[in-house]
Coordinates of C-alpha atoms in Angstrom, one line a residue:
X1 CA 29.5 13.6 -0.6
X2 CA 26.9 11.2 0.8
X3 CA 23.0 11.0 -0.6
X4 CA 20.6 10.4 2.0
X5 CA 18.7 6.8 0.7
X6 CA 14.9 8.2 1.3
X7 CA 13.1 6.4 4.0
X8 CA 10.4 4.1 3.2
X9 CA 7.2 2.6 5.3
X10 CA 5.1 0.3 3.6
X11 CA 1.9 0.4 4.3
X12 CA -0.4 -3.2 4.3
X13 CA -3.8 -3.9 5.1
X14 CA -6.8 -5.8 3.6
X15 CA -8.7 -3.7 0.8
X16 CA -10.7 -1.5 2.7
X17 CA -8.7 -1.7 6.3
X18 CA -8.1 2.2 6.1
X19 CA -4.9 2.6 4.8
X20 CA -5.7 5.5 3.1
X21 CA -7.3 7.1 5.4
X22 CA -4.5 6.7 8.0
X23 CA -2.0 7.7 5.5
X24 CA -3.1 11.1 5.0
X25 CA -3.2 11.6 8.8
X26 CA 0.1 10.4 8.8
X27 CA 1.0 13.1 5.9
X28 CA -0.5 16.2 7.9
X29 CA 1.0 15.3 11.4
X30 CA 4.6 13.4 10.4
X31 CA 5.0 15.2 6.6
X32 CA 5.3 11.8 4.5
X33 CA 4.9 12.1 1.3
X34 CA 1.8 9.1 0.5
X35 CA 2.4 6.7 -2.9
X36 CA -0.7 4.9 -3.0
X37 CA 0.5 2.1 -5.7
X38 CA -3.3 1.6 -6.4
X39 CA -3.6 5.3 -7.3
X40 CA -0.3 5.5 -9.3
X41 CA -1.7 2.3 -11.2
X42 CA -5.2 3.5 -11.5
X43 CA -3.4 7.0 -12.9
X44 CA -1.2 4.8 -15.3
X45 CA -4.3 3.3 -16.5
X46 CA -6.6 6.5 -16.7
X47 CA -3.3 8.1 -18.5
X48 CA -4.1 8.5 -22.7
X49 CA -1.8 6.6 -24.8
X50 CA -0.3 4.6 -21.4
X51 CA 1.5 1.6 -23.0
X52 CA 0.4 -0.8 -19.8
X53 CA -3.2 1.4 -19.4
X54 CA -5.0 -2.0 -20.6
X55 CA -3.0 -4.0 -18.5
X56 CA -3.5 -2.3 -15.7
X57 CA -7.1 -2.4 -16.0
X58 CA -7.1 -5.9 -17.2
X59 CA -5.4 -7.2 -13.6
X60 CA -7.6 -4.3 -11.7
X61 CA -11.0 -6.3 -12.3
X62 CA -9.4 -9.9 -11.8
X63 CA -8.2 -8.7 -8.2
X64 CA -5.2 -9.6 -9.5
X65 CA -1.1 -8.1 -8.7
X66 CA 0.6 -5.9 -11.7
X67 CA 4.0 -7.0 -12.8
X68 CA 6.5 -6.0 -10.2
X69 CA 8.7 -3.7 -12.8
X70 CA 5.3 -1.9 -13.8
X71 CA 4.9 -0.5 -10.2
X72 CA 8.5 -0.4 -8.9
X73 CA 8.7 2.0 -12.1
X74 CA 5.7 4.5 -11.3
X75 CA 6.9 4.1 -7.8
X76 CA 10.7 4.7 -8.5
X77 CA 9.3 8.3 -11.0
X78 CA 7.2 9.4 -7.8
X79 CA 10.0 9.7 -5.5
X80 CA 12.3 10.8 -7.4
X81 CA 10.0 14.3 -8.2
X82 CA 9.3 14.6 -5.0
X83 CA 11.5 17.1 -2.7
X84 CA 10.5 14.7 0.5
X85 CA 12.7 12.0 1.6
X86 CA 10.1 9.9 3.5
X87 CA 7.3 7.8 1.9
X88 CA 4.6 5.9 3.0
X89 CA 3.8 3.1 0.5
X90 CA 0.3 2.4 0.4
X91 CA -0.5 -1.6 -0.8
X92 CA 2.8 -2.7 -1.8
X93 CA 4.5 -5.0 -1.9
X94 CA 1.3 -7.2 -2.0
X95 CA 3.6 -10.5 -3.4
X96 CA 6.7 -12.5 -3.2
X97 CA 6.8 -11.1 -6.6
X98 CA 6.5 -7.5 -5.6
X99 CA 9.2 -8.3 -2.8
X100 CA 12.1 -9.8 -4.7
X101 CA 11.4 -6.8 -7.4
X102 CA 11.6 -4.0 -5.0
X103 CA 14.5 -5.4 -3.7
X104 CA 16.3 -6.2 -6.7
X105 CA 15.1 -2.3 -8.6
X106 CA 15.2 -0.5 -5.2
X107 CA 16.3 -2.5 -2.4
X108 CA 19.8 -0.4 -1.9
X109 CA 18.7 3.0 -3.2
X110 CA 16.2 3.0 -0.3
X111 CA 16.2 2.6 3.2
X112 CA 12.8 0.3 5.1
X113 CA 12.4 1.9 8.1
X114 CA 9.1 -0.6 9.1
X115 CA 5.8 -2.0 7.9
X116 CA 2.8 -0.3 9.0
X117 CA 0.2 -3.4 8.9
X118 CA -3.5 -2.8 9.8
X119 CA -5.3 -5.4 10.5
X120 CA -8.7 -5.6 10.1
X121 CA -11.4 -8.2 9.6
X122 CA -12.2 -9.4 6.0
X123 CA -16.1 -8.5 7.1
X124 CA -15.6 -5.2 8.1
X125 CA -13.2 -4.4 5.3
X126 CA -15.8 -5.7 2.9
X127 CA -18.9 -3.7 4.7
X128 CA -16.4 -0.7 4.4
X129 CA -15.4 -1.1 0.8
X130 CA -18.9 -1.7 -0.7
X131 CA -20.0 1.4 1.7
X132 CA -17.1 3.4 -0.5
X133 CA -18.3 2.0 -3.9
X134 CA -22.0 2.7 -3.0
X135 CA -21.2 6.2 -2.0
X136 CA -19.3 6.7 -5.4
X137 CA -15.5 5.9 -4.6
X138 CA -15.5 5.6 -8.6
X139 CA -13.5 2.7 -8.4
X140 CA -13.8 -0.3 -10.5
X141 CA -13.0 -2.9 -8.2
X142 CA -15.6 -1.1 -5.0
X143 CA -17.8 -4.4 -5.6
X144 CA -18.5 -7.7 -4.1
X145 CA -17.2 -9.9 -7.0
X146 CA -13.8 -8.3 -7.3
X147 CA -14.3 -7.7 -3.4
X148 CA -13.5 -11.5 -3.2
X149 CA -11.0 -11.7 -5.4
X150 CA -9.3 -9.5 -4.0
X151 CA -9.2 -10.7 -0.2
X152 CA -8.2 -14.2 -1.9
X153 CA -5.0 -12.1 -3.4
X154 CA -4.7 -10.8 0.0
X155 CA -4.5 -13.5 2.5
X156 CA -2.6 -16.0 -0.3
X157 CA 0.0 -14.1 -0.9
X158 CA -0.1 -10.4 1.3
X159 CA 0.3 -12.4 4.5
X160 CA 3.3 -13.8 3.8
X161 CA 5.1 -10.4 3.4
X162 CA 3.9 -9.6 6.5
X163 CA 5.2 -12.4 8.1
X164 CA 8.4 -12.0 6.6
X165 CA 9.1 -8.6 8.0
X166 CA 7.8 -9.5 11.0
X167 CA 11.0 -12.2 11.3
X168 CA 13.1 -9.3 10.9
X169 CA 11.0 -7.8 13.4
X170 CA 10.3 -4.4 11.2
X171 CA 6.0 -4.9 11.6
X172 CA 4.0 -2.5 13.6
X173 CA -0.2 -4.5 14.2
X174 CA -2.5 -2.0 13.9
X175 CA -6.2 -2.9 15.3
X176 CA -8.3 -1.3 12.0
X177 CA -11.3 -2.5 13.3
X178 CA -11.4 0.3 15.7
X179 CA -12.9 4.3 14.6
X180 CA -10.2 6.3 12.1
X181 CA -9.1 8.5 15.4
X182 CA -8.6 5.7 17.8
X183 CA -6.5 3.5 14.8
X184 CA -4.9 6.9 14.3
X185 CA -3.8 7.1 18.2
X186 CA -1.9 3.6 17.7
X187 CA -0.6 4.9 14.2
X188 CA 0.9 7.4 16.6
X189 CA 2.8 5.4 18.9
X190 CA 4.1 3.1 15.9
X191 CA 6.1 6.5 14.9
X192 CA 7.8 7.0 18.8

């Protein structure tokens, strides 16, 4: 008896680019199941008596990455409660790090069907993001100073997983710049 490995997209964009957005259009027309590894974290850390909720928190505000086994493991529990067997993940793997981890804790008990990448320009994103915080997004990193940071985290070391699925030719460029439905139309076409 064969188990079907669940299918995996990984989902990358600069903070604010729209992956969340996209994702749960993606959810209600293609029934993915969306782990967000910011939410699971920010969960983890919200979570009484979490043994990493400090942590978490800690690398949050800096803009910086959580260790890889810390997420692979929220993101390893999420899956397997689920009854789906496709997932979009939403922000990882943001590092080499958070490459070689997944692929060592999960690389043959899934199966990468692509990366969804939206690209989007650090202004915008930033305009976007402090829109969010100032409307109440509730999140602790929705300001200019961890902003920053956190598009410094990005290009350093996001890019290069980017570029390294795109040598195995599994990226799909998304224009974010555009409105939610027209990025939504080429989300679309990345799932012929």
């Amino acid at each position: 008896m064969s188990v079907e490995l669940p299918n995996v997209i990984f989902v990358l964009g600069g903070p604010g680019a729209g992956k969340g957005t996209q994702c749960a259009k993606i959810v209600e027309k293609f029934q993915y199941v969306h782990l967000s590894a910011g939410d699971l974290l920010r969960e983890e850390r919200n979570t009484p008596g979490s043994a990493y909720g400090e942590l978490i928190e800690n690398h949050i505000r800096n803009g910086s990455i959580v260790p890889v086994e810390i997420t692979c493991s929220l993101l390893a529990n999420a899956m397997e409660k689920s009854d789906q067997n496709k997932f979009l993940i939403d922000g990882f793997p943001r590092n080499k790090d958070n490459l070689d981890g997944w692929q060592k804790e999960m690389g043959d008990k899934t199966n990468v069907q692509f990366v969804l990448f939206f690209n989007c320009s650090q202004e915008t994103c930033m305009d976007r993001c402090l829109q969010r915080g100032a409307a109440g997004s509730g999140r602790s990193d929705d300001n200019e100073e961890s902003l920053k940071k956190r598009f410094q985290t990005y290009v350093k070391d996001t890019m290069a997983i980017i570029e390294y699925y795109e040598a195995l030719g599994l990226v799909r460029k998304i224009d974010a710049s555009q409105s939610p439905d027209q990025v939504f139309e080429d989300v679309k076409k990345a799932f012929e």
